[in-house]
């Protein structure tokens, strides 16, 4: 399976690392042999129809912040994702550029172009889905390609397909959860160590959990965006970001957390989809299933007739999200190998 990787940041690099380190297990267990024939970052691209040496790509990128050391002929300075989509012969495009929640770019243009070229898509970028999810799903079906985006919600936790496939037969009455790893990490640090929000955020950025624009995390927009994706995918709604009432955690003070503690409660940033979609800090009992710490995400489905079902897993981080890309590639391979 020839793969064009667009975006070589935390997720893109972790994906390349997994493809390299797990190559024999993936081939043996799933018949999946991803060959990365192109890697595009913000400055240029490395294209090689025979497959790129991923160890080299990772070393060059980590040491110099660029892929330039591949040298003339292989490294093409200024080549963009759109150029590569047109030039490179591949079965799958992996879109892992940073999220832009306003226009969804450059991811949105990458997805449209890849669909027109008939490439299957694995997308970890939430922006295009926040802006144009129903249109993209229609375009994918029109072009008869698979459009997978399980890494956009839950990171490595397969919440989208869990809700869609494993809860079949149940009525999902509402969804609530902790959908952002960065803010959960911050609130957990404030609660357990008395950290300042600013310091905890800086730590989350250093560890690669936060968005390129961290106001998306702290302001609640990343949670809202994931709420839109999960609601549209699982409940069949056609929400966009503007439909969600959003409040972030900027106003949460250590005193609020201490006050909650004294009542056996804890403060969490919760996304809810029942009558209307909304995001905001809430006090929940410390015994509540949604009370998870660090970068864990938790998703609670109120179902009929089975009642409350909660799924917990790591929701941010390079290798966690990269594992969702592998999962999506396995599904694409399985579907088209039939
Ligand atoms: N910034 C996001 C988070 C990354 O903290 O959850 C995963 O979507």
mmCIF file with all atom_site columns, C-alpha atoms and ligand atoms in Angstrom, residues 99 124 126 151-155 179-184 204 208-212 216-217 222-223 226 295 297 315-317 321, ligand 1:
data_model
loop_
_atom_site.group_PDB
_atom_site.id
_atom_site.type_symbol
_atom_site.label_atom_id
_atom_site.label_alt_id
_atom_site.label_comp_id
_atom_site.label_asym_id
_atom_site.label_entity_id
_atom_site.label_seq_id
_atom_site.pdbx_PDB_ins_code
_atom_site.Cartn_x
_atom_site.Cartn_y
_atom_site.Cartn_z
_atom_site.occupancy
_atom_site.B_iso_or_equiv
_atom_site.pdbx_formal_charge
_atom_site.auth_seq_id
_atom_site.auth_comp_id
_atom_site.auth_asym_id
_atom_site.auth_atom_id
_atom_site.pdbx_PDB_model_num
ATOM   1  C CA . UNK A 1 99  ? -5.782  21.882 12.803 1.00 0.00 ? 99  UNK A CA 1
ATOM   2  C CA . UNK A 1 124 ? -6.094  13.116 11.877 1.00 0.00 ? 124 UNK A CA 1
ATOM   3  C CA . UNK A 1 126 ? -9.954  18.016 12.870 1.00 0.00 ? 126 UNK A CA 1
ATOM   4  C CA . UNK A 1 151 ? -7.782  9.782  15.154 1.00 0.00 ? 151 UNK A CA 1
ATOM   5  C CA . UNK A 1 152 ? -9.722  13.046 15.185 1.00 0.00 ? 152 UNK A CA 1
ATOM   6  C CA . UNK A 1 153 ? -11.651 12.067 18.324 1.00 0.00 ? 153 UNK A CA 1
ATOM   7  C CA . UNK A 1 154 ? -10.100 10.141 21.205 1.00 0.00 ? 154 UNK A CA 1
ATOM   8  C CA . UNK A 1 155 ? -6.560  10.000 19.766 1.00 0.00 ? 155 UNK A CA 1
ATOM   9  C CA . UNK A 1 179 ? -12.643 15.076 24.818 1.00 0.00 ? 179 UNK A CA 1
ATOM   10 C CA . UNK A 1 180 ? -9.472  17.098 25.197 1.00 0.00 ? 180 UNK A CA 1
ATOM   11 C CA . UNK A 1 181 ? -6.275  15.676 26.659 1.00 0.00 ? 181 UNK A CA 1
ATOM   12 C CA . UNK A 1 182 ? -4.482  18.995 27.151 1.00 0.00 ? 182 UNK A CA 1
ATOM   13 C CA . UNK A 1 183 ? -7.127  20.614 29.348 1.00 0.00 ? 183 UNK A CA 1
ATOM   14 C CA . UNK A 1 184 ? -7.583  17.412 31.310 1.00 0.00 ? 184 UNK A CA 1
ATOM   15 C CA . UNK A 1 204 ? 1.481   19.886 27.784 1.00 0.00 ? 204 UNK A CA 1
ATOM   16 C CA . UNK A 1 208 ? 3.212   17.337 22.235 1.00 0.00 ? 208 UNK A CA 1
ATOM   17 C CA . UNK A 1 209 ? -0.377  17.161 23.539 1.00 0.00 ? 209 UNK A CA 1
ATOM   18 C CA . UNK A 1 210 ? -1.495  20.698 22.754 1.00 0.00 ? 210 UNK A CA 1
ATOM   19 C CA . UNK A 1 211 ? -2.660  22.049 19.406 1.00 0.00 ? 211 UNK A CA 1
ATOM   20 C CA . UNK A 1 212 ? -0.306  24.247 17.359 1.00 0.00 ? 212 UNK A CA 1
ATOM   21 C CA . UNK A 1 216 ? -8.093  25.774 20.749 1.00 0.00 ? 216 UNK A CA 1
ATOM   22 C CA . UNK A 1 217 ? -7.490  23.509 23.752 1.00 0.00 ? 217 UNK A CA 1
ATOM   23 C CA . UNK A 1 222 ? -11.037 21.493 20.319 1.00 0.00 ? 222 UNK A CA 1
ATOM   24 C CA . UNK A 1 223 ? -13.602 19.802 22.572 1.00 0.00 ? 223 UNK A CA 1
ATOM   25 C CA . UNK A 1 226 ? -14.729 16.701 18.562 1.00 0.00 ? 226 UNK A CA 1
ATOM   26 C CA . UNK A 1 295 ? -4.346  13.082 29.087 1.00 0.00 ? 295 UNK A CA 1
ATOM   27 C CA . UNK A 1 297 ? -10.285 11.048 27.567 1.00 0.00 ? 297 UNK A CA 1
ATOM   28 C CA . UNK A 1 315 ? -6.809  11.117 23.917 1.00 0.00 ? 315 UNK A CA 1
ATOM   29 C CA . UNK A 1 316 ? -3.689  13.027 22.924 1.00 0.00 ? 316 UNK A CA 1
ATOM   30 C CA . UNK A 1 317 ? -0.112  12.240 22.014 1.00 0.00 ? 317 UNK A CA 1
ATOM   31 C CA . UNK A 1 321 ? -2.899  9.167  17.481 1.00 0.00 ? 321 UNK A CA 1
HETATM 32 N N1 . LIG B 2 .   ? -4.783  18.913 21.486 1.00 0.00 ? 1   LIG B N1 1
HETATM 33 C C1 . LIG B 2 .   ? -5.573  17.736 21.445 1.00 0.00 ? 1   LIG B C1 1
HETATM 34 C C2 . LIG B 2 .   ? -5.876  17.297 22.867 1.00 0.00 ? 1   LIG B C2 1
HETATM 35 C C3 . LIG B 2 .   ? -4.842  16.667 20.697 1.00 0.00 ? 1   LIG B C3 1
HETATM 36 O O1 . LIG B 2 .   ? -5.221  17.783 23.786 1.00 0.00 ? 1   LIG B O1 1
HETATM 37 O O2 . LIG B 2 .   ? -6.779  16.490 23.078 1.00 0.00 ? 1   LIG B O2 1
HETATM 38 C C4 . LIG B 2 .   ? -5.667  15.459 20.346 1.00 0.00 ? 1   LIG B C4 1
HETATM 39 O O3 . LIG B 2 .   ? -6.762  15.771 19.542 1.00 0.00 ? 1   LIG B O3 1
#
